[in-house]
PDB file of C-alpha atoms in Angstrom:
ATOM      1  CA  UNK A 356     -49.361  23.593  15.918  1.00 38.00           C
ATOM      2  CA  UNK A 357     -48.344  19.908  15.620  1.00 40.00           C
ATOM      3  CA  UNK A 358     -50.064  17.813  12.968  1.00 42.00           C
ATOM      4  CA  UNK A 359     -52.424  15.090  14.135  1.00 47.00           C
ATOM      5  CA  UNK A 360     -50.554  12.053  12.866  1.00 42.00           C
ATOM      6  CA  UNK A 361     -53.596   9.787  12.875  1.00 43.00           C
ATOM      7  CA  UNK A 362     -55.653  12.225  10.813  1.00 46.00           C
ATOM      8  CA  UNK A 363     -52.757  12.932   8.487  1.00 45.00           C
ATOM      9  CA  UNK A 364     -52.610   9.257   7.580  1.00 48.00           C
ATOM     10  CA  UNK A 365     -56.278   9.093   6.546  1.00 50.00           C
ATOM     11  CA  UNK A 366     -55.872  10.323   2.974  1.00 58.00           C
ATOM     12  CA  UNK A 367     -58.226   9.591   0.083  1.00 58.00           C
ATOM     13  CA  UNK A 368     -55.624   7.160  -1.249  1.00 83.00           C
ATOM     14  CA  UNK A 369     -55.318   5.384   2.113  1.00 85.00           C
ATOM     15  CA  UNK A 370     -59.092   5.208   2.419  1.00 88.00           C
ATOM     16  CA  UNK A 371     -59.396   3.718  -1.071  1.00 87.00           C
ATOM     17  CA  UNK A 372     -56.680   1.211  -0.219  1.00 90.00           C
ATOM     18  CA  UNK A 373     -58.646   0.039   2.820  1.00 92.00           C
ATOM     19  CA  UNK A 374     -61.806  -0.240   0.732  1.00 94.00           C
ATOM     20  CA  UNK A 375     -59.987  -2.392  -1.813  1.00 95.00           C
ATOM     21  CA  UNK A 376     -58.575  -4.630   0.912  1.00 96.00           C
ATOM     22  CA  UNK A 377     -62.057  -5.067   2.384  1.00 96.00           C
ATOM     23  CA  UNK A 378     -63.364  -6.029  -1.056  1.00 97.00           C
ATOM     24  CA  UNK A 379     -60.479  -8.416  -1.672  1.00 97.00           C
ATOM     25  CA  UNK A 380     -61.017 -10.040   1.729  1.00 97.00           C
ATOM     26  CA  UNK A 381     -64.659 -10.742   0.902  1.00 96.00           C
ATOM     27  CA  UNK A 382     -63.726 -12.255  -2.469  1.00 97.00           C
ATOM     28  CA  UNK A 383     -60.930 -14.385  -0.965  1.00 97.00           C
ATOM     29  CA  UNK A 384     -63.279 -15.595   1.777  1.00 95.00           C
ATOM     30  CA  UNK A 385     -66.050 -16.488  -0.648  1.00 95.00           C
ATOM     31  CA  UNK A 386     -64.026 -18.016  -3.501  1.00 95.00           C
ATOM     32  CA  UNK A 387     -60.754 -19.138  -1.914  1.00 95.00           C
ATOM     33  CA  UNK A 388     -57.313 -17.687  -2.478  1.00 95.00           C
ATOM     34  CA  UNK A 389     -56.256 -19.906  -5.404  1.00 94.00           C
ATOM     35  CA  UNK A 390     -59.534 -19.418  -7.271  1.00 95.00           C
ATOM     36  CA  UNK A 391     -59.419 -15.644  -6.860  1.00 96.00           C
ATOM     37  CA  UNK A 392     -57.758 -13.604  -9.585  1.00 94.00           C
ATOM     38  CA  UNK A 393     -56.817  -9.947  -9.624  1.00 94.00           C
ATOM     39  CA  UNK A 394     -59.522  -9.481 -12.243  1.00 94.00           C
ATOM     40  CA  UNK A 395     -62.183 -10.911  -9.927  1.00 96.00           C
ATOM     41  CA  UNK A 396     -61.130  -8.533  -7.162  1.00 96.00           C
ATOM     42  CA  UNK A 397     -61.125  -5.612  -9.600  1.00 95.00           C
ATOM     43  CA  UNK A 398     -64.572  -6.558 -10.889  1.00 95.00           C
ATOM     44  CA  UNK A 399     -65.924  -6.665  -7.341  1.00 96.00           C
ATOM     45  CA  UNK A 400     -64.353  -3.259  -6.691  1.00 93.00           C
ATOM     46  CA  UNK A 401     -65.808  -1.813  -9.900  1.00 93.00           C
ATOM     47  CA  UNK A 402     -62.474  -1.033 -11.530  1.00 91.00           C
ATOM     48  CA  UNK A 403     -60.130  -2.326 -14.219  1.00 90.00           C
ATOM     49  CA  UNK A 404     -57.626  -4.992 -13.227  1.00 87.00           C
ATOM     50  CA  UNK A 405     -54.769  -2.773 -14.347  1.00 88.00           C
ATOM     51  CA  UNK A 406     -55.930  -0.006 -12.022  1.00 89.00           C
ATOM     52  CA  UNK A 407     -55.682  -2.350  -9.044  1.00 90.00           C
ATOM     53  CA  UNK A 408     -51.926  -2.627  -9.609  1.00 89.00           C
ATOM     54  CA  UNK A 409     -51.672   1.077  -8.827  1.00 87.00           C
ATOM     55  CA  UNK A 410     -52.368   0.138  -5.196  1.00 89.00           C
ATOM     56  CA  UNK A 411     -50.966  -3.408  -4.907  1.00 92.00           C
ATOM     57  CA  UNK A 412     -48.345  -5.329  -6.842  1.00 92.00           C
ATOM     58  CA  UNK A 413     -50.123  -8.707  -6.555  1.00 93.00           C
ATOM     59  CA  UNK A 414     -53.003 -10.560  -4.962  1.00 95.00           C
ATOM     60  CA  UNK A 415     -50.416 -12.110  -2.641  1.00 96.00           C
ATOM     61  CA  UNK A 416     -49.570  -8.649  -1.306  1.00 96.00           C
ATOM     62  CA  UNK A 417     -53.238  -7.980  -0.693  1.00 97.00           C
ATOM     63  CA  UNK A 418     -53.714 -11.225   1.190  1.00 97.00           C
ATOM     64  CA  UNK A 419     -50.553 -10.596   3.217  1.00 97.00           C
ATOM     65  CA  UNK A 420     -51.811  -7.195   4.326  1.00 96.00           C
ATOM     66  CA  UNK A 421     -55.286  -8.539   5.137  1.00 97.00           C
ATOM     67  CA  UNK A 422     -53.952 -11.355   7.330  1.00 97.00           C
ATOM     68  CA  UNK A 423     -51.120  -9.434   8.982  1.00 97.00           C
ATOM     69  CA  UNK A 424     -53.473  -6.579   9.889  1.00 96.00           C
ATOM     70  CA  UNK A 425     -55.974  -8.997  11.422  1.00 96.00           C
ATOM     71  CA  UNK A 426     -53.339 -10.883  13.403  1.00 97.00           C
ATOM     72  CA  UNK A 427     -51.643  -7.686  14.516  1.00 96.00           C
ATOM     73  CA  UNK A 428     -54.892  -6.425  16.037  1.00 96.00           C
ATOM     74  CA  UNK A 429     -55.727  -9.831  17.483  1.00 96.00           C
ATOM     75  CA  UNK A 430     -52.408 -10.066  19.296  1.00 97.00           C
ATOM     76  CA  UNK A 431     -52.576  -6.499  20.536  1.00 97.00           C
ATOM     77  CA  UNK A 432     -55.808  -7.495  22.278  1.00 96.00           C
ATOM     78  CA  UNK A 433     -54.610 -10.925  23.414  1.00 97.00           C
ATOM     79  CA  UNK A 434     -51.307  -9.616  24.769  1.00 97.00           C
ATOM     80  CA  UNK A 435     -53.161  -6.990  26.793  1.00 97.00           C
ATOM     81  CA  UNK A 436     -55.378  -9.703  28.289  1.00 97.00           C
ATOM     82  CA  UNK A 437     -52.455 -12.001  29.069  1.00 97.00           C
ATOM     83  CA  UNK A 438     -50.516  -9.170  30.723  1.00 97.00           C
ATOM     84  CA  UNK A 439     -53.444  -8.088  32.900  1.00 97.00           C
ATOM     85  CA  UNK A 440     -52.821 -10.595  35.678  1.00 95.00           C
ATOM     86  CA  UNK A 441     -56.329 -12.036  35.544  1.00 97.00           C
ATOM     87  CA  UNK A 442     -57.341 -15.365  37.015  1.00 96.00           C
ATOM     88  CA  UNK A 443     -57.670 -18.383  34.677  1.00 95.00           C
ATOM     89  CA  UNK A 444     -61.452 -18.149  34.227  1.00 95.00           C
ATOM     90  CA  UNK A 445     -61.327 -14.378  33.748  1.00 96.00           C
ATOM     91  CA  UNK A 446     -58.531 -14.797  31.211  1.00 97.00           C
ATOM     92  CA  UNK A 447     -60.570 -17.309  29.201  1.00 96.00           C
ATOM     93  CA  UNK A 448     -63.565 -14.970  29.331  1.00 96.00           C
ATOM     94  CA  UNK A 449     -61.476 -12.024  28.134  1.00 97.00           C
ATOM     95  CA  UNK A 450     -59.807 -14.034  25.348  1.00 96.00           C
ATOM     96  CA  UNK A 451     -63.162 -15.287  24.056  1.00 96.00           C
ATOM     97  CA  UNK A 452     -64.611 -11.773  24.163  1.00 96.00           C
ATOM     98  CA  UNK A 453     -61.598 -10.355  22.329  1.00 96.00           C
ATOM     99  CA  UNK A 454     -61.927 -13.118  19.725  1.00 96.00           C
ATOM    100  CA  UNK A 455     -65.527 -12.168  18.968  1.00 95.00           C
ATOM    101  CA  UNK A 456     -64.537  -8.519  18.710  1.00 95.00           C
ATOM    102  CA  UNK A 457     -61.968  -9.487  16.090  1.00 95.00           C
ATOM    103  CA  UNK A 458     -64.559 -11.524  14.199  1.00 95.00           C
ATOM    104  CA  UNK A 459     -66.716  -8.396  14.226  1.00 94.00           C
ATOM    105  CA  UNK A 460     -63.850  -6.250  12.864  1.00 94.00           C
ATOM    106  CA  UNK A 461     -62.299  -8.778  10.477  1.00 94.00           C
ATOM    107  CA  UNK A 462     -64.905 -11.433   9.693  1.00 94.00           C
ATOM    108  CA  UNK A 463     -63.643 -12.089   6.164  1.00 95.00           C
ATOM    109  CA  UNK A 464     -59.998 -12.231   7.301  1.00 96.00           C
ATOM    110  CA  UNK A 465     -60.927 -14.784   9.969  1.00 95.00           C
ATOM    111  CA  UNK A 466     -62.703 -16.915   7.357  1.00 94.00           C
ATOM    112  CA  UNK A 467     -59.638 -16.745   5.096  1.00 96.00           C
ATOM    113  CA  UNK A 468     -57.352 -17.673   7.976  1.00 95.00           C
ATOM    114  CA  UNK A 469     -59.544 -20.661   8.826  1.00 92.00           C
ATOM    115  CA  UNK A 470     -59.484 -21.981   5.259  1.00 93.00           C
ATOM    116  CA  UNK A 471     -56.024 -21.023   4.026  1.00 94.00           C
ATOM    117  CA  UNK A 472     -53.576 -20.799   6.956  1.00 94.00           C
ATOM    118  CA  UNK A 473     -52.349 -24.379   6.815  1.00 92.00           C
ATOM    119  CA  UNK A 474     -51.453 -24.149   3.109  1.00 94.00           C
ATOM    120  CA  UNK A 475     -50.170 -20.586   3.156  1.00 95.00           C
ATOM    121  CA  UNK A 476     -47.881 -21.106   6.150  1.00 95.00           C
ATOM    122  CA  UNK A 477     -45.644 -23.332   3.999  1.00 93.00           C
ATOM    123  CA  UNK A 478     -44.704 -20.240   1.978  1.00 93.00           C
ATOM    124  CA  UNK A 479     -41.861 -18.092   3.392  1.00 94.00           C
ATOM    125  CA  UNK A 480     -43.898 -14.910   3.073  1.00 95.00           C
ATOM    126  CA  UNK A 481     -46.652 -16.354   5.272  1.00 96.00           C
ATOM    127  CA  UNK A 482     -44.530 -18.211   7.811  1.00 95.00           C
ATOM    128  CA  UNK A 483     -45.789 -15.804  10.464  1.00 96.00           C
ATOM    129  CA  UNK A 484     -49.085 -17.709  10.332  1.00 96.00           C
ATOM    130  CA  UNK A 485     -47.343 -20.739  11.838  1.00 95.00           C
ATOM    131  CA  UNK A 486     -45.628 -18.581  14.450  1.00 94.00           C
ATOM    132  CA  UNK A 487     -48.970 -17.066  15.403  1.00 95.00           C
ATOM    133  CA  UNK A 488     -50.607 -20.483  15.698  1.00 94.00           C
ATOM    134  CA  UNK A 489     -47.880 -21.703  18.070  1.00 95.00           C
ATOM    135  CA  UNK A 490     -48.254 -18.563  20.192  1.00 95.00           C
ATOM    136  CA  UNK A 491     -52.043 -18.888  20.144  1.00 95.00           C
ATOM    137  CA  UNK A 492     -51.931 -22.497  21.287  1.00 96.00           C
ATOM    138  CA  UNK A 493     -49.442 -21.696  24.041  1.00 96.00           C
ATOM    139  CA  UNK A 494     -51.642 -18.894  25.401  1.00 96.00           C
ATOM    140  CA  UNK A 495     -54.783 -21.011  25.549  1.00 96.00           C
ATOM    141  CA  UNK A 496     -53.195 -24.231  26.818  1.00 96.00           C
ATOM    142  CA  UNK A 497     -51.234 -22.317  29.438  1.00 96.00           C
ATOM    143  CA  UNK A 498     -54.373 -20.627  30.729  1.00 96.00           C
ATOM    144  CA  UNK A 499     -56.299 -23.904  30.883  1.00 95.00           C
ATOM    145  CA  UNK A 500     -53.424 -25.635  32.671  1.00 96.00           C
ATOM    146  CA  UNK A 501     -53.255 -22.773  35.149  1.00 95.00           C
ATOM    147  CA  UNK A 502     -56.974 -23.144  35.789  1.00 94.00           C
ATOM    148  CA  UNK A 503     -56.683 -26.878  36.482  1.00 94.00           C
ATOM    149  CA  UNK A 504     -53.742 -26.314  38.823  1.00 95.00           C
ATOM    150  CA  UNK A 505     -55.713 -23.636  40.688  1.00 94.00           C
ATOM    151  CA  UNK A 506     -58.762 -25.968  40.853  1.00 92.00           C
ATOM    152  CA  UNK A 507     -60.802 -23.425  38.921  1.00 93.00           C
ATOM    153  CA  UNK A 508     -61.311 -25.999  36.137  1.00 93.00           C
ATOM    154  CA  UNK A 509     -61.949 -29.725  36.604  1.00 91.00           C
ATOM    155  CA  UNK A 510     -58.947 -31.888  37.405  1.00 91.00           C
ATOM    156  CA  UNK A 511     -60.028 -34.501  34.835  1.00 91.00           C
ATOM    157  CA  UNK A 512     -60.170 -31.946  32.012  1.00 90.00           C
ATOM    158  CA  UNK A 513     -58.398 -32.978  28.810  1.00 94.00           C
ATOM    159  CA  UNK A 514     -56.548 -29.709  28.242  1.00 94.00           C
ATOM    160  CA  UNK A 515     -55.794 -30.126  24.545  1.00 95.00           C
ATOM    161  CA  UNK A 516     -59.275 -31.393  23.674  1.00 95.00           C
ATOM    162  CA  UNK A 517     -60.813 -28.496  25.590  1.00 93.00           C
ATOM    163  CA  UNK A 518     -58.572 -26.023  23.790  1.00 94.00           C
ATOM    164  CA  UNK A 519     -59.595 -27.404  20.391  1.00 94.00           C
ATOM    165  CA  UNK A 520     -63.282 -27.369  21.297  1.00 93.00           C
ATOM    166  CA  UNK A 521     -63.232 -23.758  22.514  1.00 92.00           C
ATOM    167  CA  UNK A 522     -61.064 -22.612  19.599  1.00 91.00           C
ATOM    168  CA  UNK A 523     -63.251 -24.195  16.949  1.00 91.00           C
ATOM    169  CA  UNK A 524     -66.495 -23.196  18.655  1.00 90.00           C
ATOM    170  CA  UNK A 525     -65.463 -19.548  18.719  1.00 92.00           C
ATOM    171  CA  UNK A 526     -63.801 -19.086  15.343  1.00 91.00           C
ATOM    172  CA  UNK A 527     -66.382 -21.015  13.309  1.00 90.00           C
ATOM    173  CA  UNK A 528     -68.709 -18.109  14.113  1.00 89.00           C
ATOM    174  CA  UNK A 529     -67.008 -16.190  11.293  1.00 88.00           C
ATOM    175  CA  UNK A 530     -68.995 -18.378   8.870  1.00 86.00           C
ATOM    176  CA  UNK A 531     -72.328 -16.964  10.026  1.00 87.00           C
ATOM    177  CA  UNK A 532     -71.642 -13.757  11.939  1.00 85.00           C
ATOM    178  CA  UNK A 533     -72.480 -10.464  10.271  1.00 83.00           C
ATOM    179  CA  UNK A 534     -71.526  -7.099  11.795  1.00 81.00           C
ATOM    180  CA  UNK A 535     -74.461  -4.977  12.898  1.00 81.00           C
ATOM    181  CA  UNK A 536     -76.677  -7.958  13.660  1.00 81.00           C
ATOM    182  CA  UNK A 537     -79.061  -8.489  16.534  1.00 84.00           C
ATOM    183  CA  UNK A 538     -76.340  -9.295  19.051  1.00 87.00           C
ATOM    184  CA  UNK A 539     -73.115  -7.428  19.797  1.00 92.00           C
ATOM    185  CA  UNK A 540     -69.799  -9.333  19.870  1.00 93.00           C
ATOM    186  CA  UNK A 541     -69.778  -8.976  23.657  1.00 94.00           C
ATOM    187  CA  UNK A 542     -73.273 -10.457  23.995  1.00 94.00           C
ATOM    188  CA  UNK A 543     -72.396 -13.410  21.759  1.00 93.00           C
ATOM    189  CA  UNK A 544     -69.233 -13.981  23.792  1.00 94.00           C
ATOM    190  CA  UNK A 545     -71.268 -13.920  27.006  1.00 93.00           C
ATOM    191  CA  UNK A 546     -73.672 -16.550  25.657  1.00 92.00           C
ATOM    192  CA  UNK A 547     -70.822 -18.749  24.393  1.00 92.00           C
ATOM    193  CA  UNK A 548     -68.993 -18.479  27.699  1.00 92.00           C
ATOM    194  CA  UNK A 549     -72.117 -19.392  29.613  1.00 92.00           C
ATOM    195  CA  UNK A 550     -72.461 -22.594  27.582  1.00 89.00           C
ATOM    196  CA  UNK A 551     -68.752 -23.477  27.615  1.00 88.00           C
ATOM    197  CA  UNK A 552     -68.029 -22.713  31.263  1.00 89.00           C
ATOM    198  CA  UNK A 553     -71.376 -23.500  32.895  1.00 85.00           C
ATOM    199  CA  UNK A 554     -73.027 -25.933  30.480  1.00 76.00           C
ATOM    200  CA  UNK A 555     -76.588 -25.899  29.162  1.00 58.00           C
ATOM    201  CA  UNK A 556     -78.315 -28.224  31.632  1.00 62.00           C
ATOM    202  CA  UNK A 557     -80.334 -26.853  34.533  1.00 65.00           C
ATOM    203  CA  UNK A 558     -78.443 -27.295  37.762  1.00 60.00           C
ATOM    204  CA  UNK A 559     -80.153 -29.456  40.408  1.00 58.00           C
TER     205      UNK A 559
END
């Protein structure tokens, strides 16, 4: 009988590794990358600093895995949306919804990305952060431009300003969102989209 590859990968060691990465992500998000030491991460994980090196060779390796995992999942979702052949409005709705799902899965990683990406991207190991930002911008601007051309969005729309507003409005939610709260990621996305696409004023 063939081995279930997914189950085979979930070993006690792999599970502990994920737990340590989750802990490290919370510490990085709260204290900042430069202010965080391996000892602080180990203290938060309830272990000796030396024991942490059994799993990771440096805090840089931990941060790399946290951010690359988050972005890998984000782009798997985004690429699926962009390949689905949706209309401009539906694409924006799907991208926003996928963004909130990623905040739900990787809230701490999103917070780290928001604070640290600009500085980290100057380092060769983290250059993929710049590549991702360029790809991200292209996806959103292209969708907005497509919507204006199709007269789905207003002709007088400032595309770049709109992109920045939607981007910042969505991702800043990582600063207050907590998984398991009153509203699901999909419900929050629906409320955000209602305000962004339809406004908050009562229509005459």
